[in-house]
Amino acid sequence: MPGARSTRASAALDRLKARSGNAGYSMARTGDGLFFLSEKPGAPPLCAPLELDAFVAFVNGLGPQTPRRVSKLDVAFEKQLVRKKP
C-alpha cells in the first residue's frame, strides 16, 4: 500500500505549504521507504529520513499553526465541565 503512504505524506506537505505560504517545500522518498523534507528541490534536507508517522508529525509541527475552531457548543460544554468538578 505505498500509494496511501505517500498520499498521507504529501497531504501533510500541502498543508505546510498552505500554512507557511512557501510553495517551494519538497518531499522525497528514499529507497527504504523513508521520507525527508527540503525547502526546495535539490536543497539539503531539513530532517533525517523518517518513517511516515514521524515525518507527518515533523511536517505538522513546522510553520505557523492554524487555530483550532471552537463552536459555541464546545464553549458551553467546557463551562459545564469546569462547573461540575467536585
PDB file of C-alpha atoms in Angstrom:
ATOM      1  CA  MET A   1       0.000   0.000   0.000  1.00  0.00           C
ATOM      2  CA  PRO A   2       2.739   2.516  -0.884  1.00  0.00           C
ATOM      3  CA  GLY A   3       0.269   4.855  -2.609  1.00  0.00           C
ATOM      4  CA  ALA A   4      -1.654   5.588   0.580  1.00  0.00           C
ATOM      5  CA  ARG A   5       1.582   6.190   2.446  1.00  0.00           C
ATOM      6  CA  SER A   6       2.833   8.818   0.041  1.00  0.00           C
ATOM      7  CA  THR A   7      -0.652  10.380  -0.183  1.00  0.00           C
ATOM      8  CA  ARG A   8      -0.699  10.955   3.587  1.00  0.00           C
ATOM      9  CA  ALA A   9       2.788  12.456   3.499  1.00  0.00           C
ATOM     10  CA  SER A  10       2.017  14.660   0.501  1.00  0.00           C
ATOM     11  CA  ALA A  11      -1.199  15.882   2.172  1.00  0.00           C
ATOM     12  CA  ALA A  12       0.871  16.953   5.195  1.00  0.00           C
ATOM     13  CA  LEU A  13       3.256  18.730   2.827  1.00  0.00           C
ATOM     14  CA  ASP A  14       0.369  20.521   1.092  1.00  0.00           C
ATOM     15  CA  ARG A  15      -0.958  21.708   4.467  1.00  0.00           C
ATOM     16  CA  LEU A  16       2.525  23.033   5.342  1.00  0.00           C
ATOM     17  CA  LYS A  17       2.742  24.893   2.029  1.00  0.00           C
ATOM     18  CA  ALA A  18      -0.670  26.480   2.628  1.00  0.00           C
ATOM     19  CA  ARG A  19       0.149  27.472   6.245  1.00  0.00           C
ATOM     20  CA  SER A  20       3.593  28.883   5.540  1.00  0.00           C
ATOM     21  CA  GLY A  21       2.987  30.424   2.121  1.00  0.00           C
ATOM     22  CA  ASN A  22       6.214  28.811   0.881  1.00  0.00           C
ATOM     23  CA  ALA A  23       5.367  26.745  -2.193  1.00  0.00           C
ATOM     24  CA  GLY A  24       8.981  25.622  -2.522  1.00  0.00           C
ATOM     25  CA  TYR A  25       8.895  22.859   0.098  1.00  0.00           C
ATOM     26  CA  SER A  26       9.718  19.499  -1.418  1.00  0.00           C
ATOM     27  CA  MET A  27       9.361  15.947  -0.136  1.00  0.00           C
ATOM     28  CA  ALA A  28      11.446  12.992  -1.256  1.00  0.00           C
ATOM     29  CA  ARG A  29      11.274   9.290  -0.543  1.00  0.00           C
ATOM     30  CA  THR A  30      14.303   7.049  -0.156  1.00  0.00           C
ATOM     31  CA  GLY A  31      14.593   3.518  -1.476  1.00  0.00           C
ATOM     32  CA  ASP A  32      13.921   2.238   2.049  1.00  0.00           C
ATOM     33  CA  GLY A  33      10.528   3.960   2.085  1.00  0.00           C
ATOM     34  CA  LEU A  34      11.633   6.798   4.390  1.00  0.00           C
ATOM     35  CA  PHE A  35      10.659  10.427   3.791  1.00  0.00           C
ATOM     36  CA  PHE A  36      12.590  13.675   4.125  1.00  0.00           C
ATOM     37  CA  LEU A  37      11.784  17.336   3.568  1.00  0.00           C
ATOM     38  CA  SER A  38      13.739  20.152   1.934  1.00  0.00           C
ATOM     39  CA  GLU A  39      12.965  23.815   1.337  1.00  0.00           C
ATOM     40  CA  LYS A  40      13.286  23.408  -2.426  1.00  0.00           C
ATOM     41  CA  PRO A  41      14.168  20.569  -4.793  1.00  0.00           C
ATOM     42  CA  GLY A  42      17.879  19.794  -4.592  1.00  0.00           C
ATOM     43  CA  ALA A  43      18.387  21.728  -1.327  1.00  0.00           C
ATOM     44  CA  PRO A  44      19.830  19.988   1.739  1.00  0.00           C
ATOM     45  CA  PRO A  45      17.204  18.099   3.746  1.00  0.00           C
ATOM     46  CA  LEU A  46      15.653  19.756   6.799  1.00  0.00           C
ATOM     47  CA  CYS A  47      15.446  16.434   8.633  1.00  0.00           C
ATOM     48  CA  ALA A  48      16.966  12.986   8.579  1.00  0.00           C
ATOM     49  CA  PRO A  49      14.966  10.353   6.653  1.00  0.00           C
ATOM     50  CA  LEU A  50      11.933   9.485   8.794  1.00  0.00           C
ATOM     51  CA  GLU A  51       9.197   6.861   8.911  1.00  0.00           C
ATOM     52  CA  LEU A  52       5.773   8.007   7.718  1.00  0.00           C
ATOM     53  CA  ASP A  53       4.260   8.794  11.145  1.00  0.00           C
ATOM     54  CA  ALA A  54       7.358  10.648  12.326  1.00  0.00           C
ATOM     55  CA  PHE A  55       7.575  12.552   9.026  1.00  0.00           C
ATOM     56  CA  VAL A  56       3.925  13.660   9.196  1.00  0.00           C
ATOM     57  CA  ALA A  57       4.385  14.762  12.831  1.00  0.00           C
ATOM     58  CA  PHE A  58       7.547  16.690  11.880  1.00  0.00           C
ATOM     59  CA  VAL A  59       5.859  18.440   8.940  1.00  0.00           C
ATOM     60  CA  ASN A  60       2.757  19.247  11.004  1.00  0.00           C
ATOM     61  CA  GLY A  61       4.981  20.901  13.624  1.00  0.00           C
ATOM     62  CA  LEU A  62       6.651  23.241  11.136  1.00  0.00           C
ATOM     63  CA  GLY A  63       5.403  26.673  10.205  1.00  0.00           C
ATOM     64  CA  PRO A  64       2.607  28.680  11.711  1.00  0.00           C
ATOM     65  CA  GLN A  65      -0.169  26.611  13.228  1.00  0.00           C
ATOM     66  CA  THR A  66      -3.805  27.126  12.335  1.00  0.00           C
ATOM     67  CA  PRO A  67      -6.021  27.933  15.305  1.00  0.00           C
ATOM     68  CA  ARG A  68      -8.447  25.229  16.371  1.00  0.00           C
ATOM     69  CA  ARG A  69     -12.047  26.023  15.505  1.00  0.00           C
ATOM     70  CA  VAL A  70     -14.299  26.171  18.554  1.00  0.00           C
ATOM     71  CA  SER A  71     -18.079  26.374  18.352  1.00  0.00           C
ATOM     72  CA  LYS A  72     -20.337  27.960  20.943  1.00  0.00           C
ATOM     73  CA  LEU A  73     -21.478  24.453  21.900  1.00  0.00           C
ATOM     74  CA  ASP A  74     -17.878  23.493  22.664  1.00  0.00           C
ATOM     75  CA  VAL A  75     -17.526  26.565  24.878  1.00  0.00           C
ATOM     76  CA  ALA A  76     -20.754  25.724  26.754  1.00  0.00           C
ATOM     77  CA  PHE A  77     -19.590  22.134  27.256  1.00  0.00           C
ATOM     78  CA  GLU A  78     -16.251  23.312  28.650  1.00  0.00           C
ATOM     79  CA  LYS A  79     -18.090  25.585  31.113  1.00  0.00           C
ATOM     80  CA  GLN A  80     -20.177  22.633  32.292  1.00  0.00           C
ATOM     81  CA  LEU A  81     -17.076  20.514  32.820  1.00  0.00           C
ATOM     82  CA  VAL A  82     -15.461  23.216  34.935  1.00  0.00           C
ATOM     83  CA  ARG A  83     -18.619  23.766  36.984  1.00  0.00           C
ATOM     84  CA  LYS A  84     -19.223  20.068  37.755  1.00  0.00           C
ATOM     85  CA  LYS A  85     -15.786  19.314  39.202  1.00  0.00           C
ATOM     86  CA  PRO A  86     -16.018  18.499  42.949  1.00  0.00           C
TER      87      PRO A  86
END
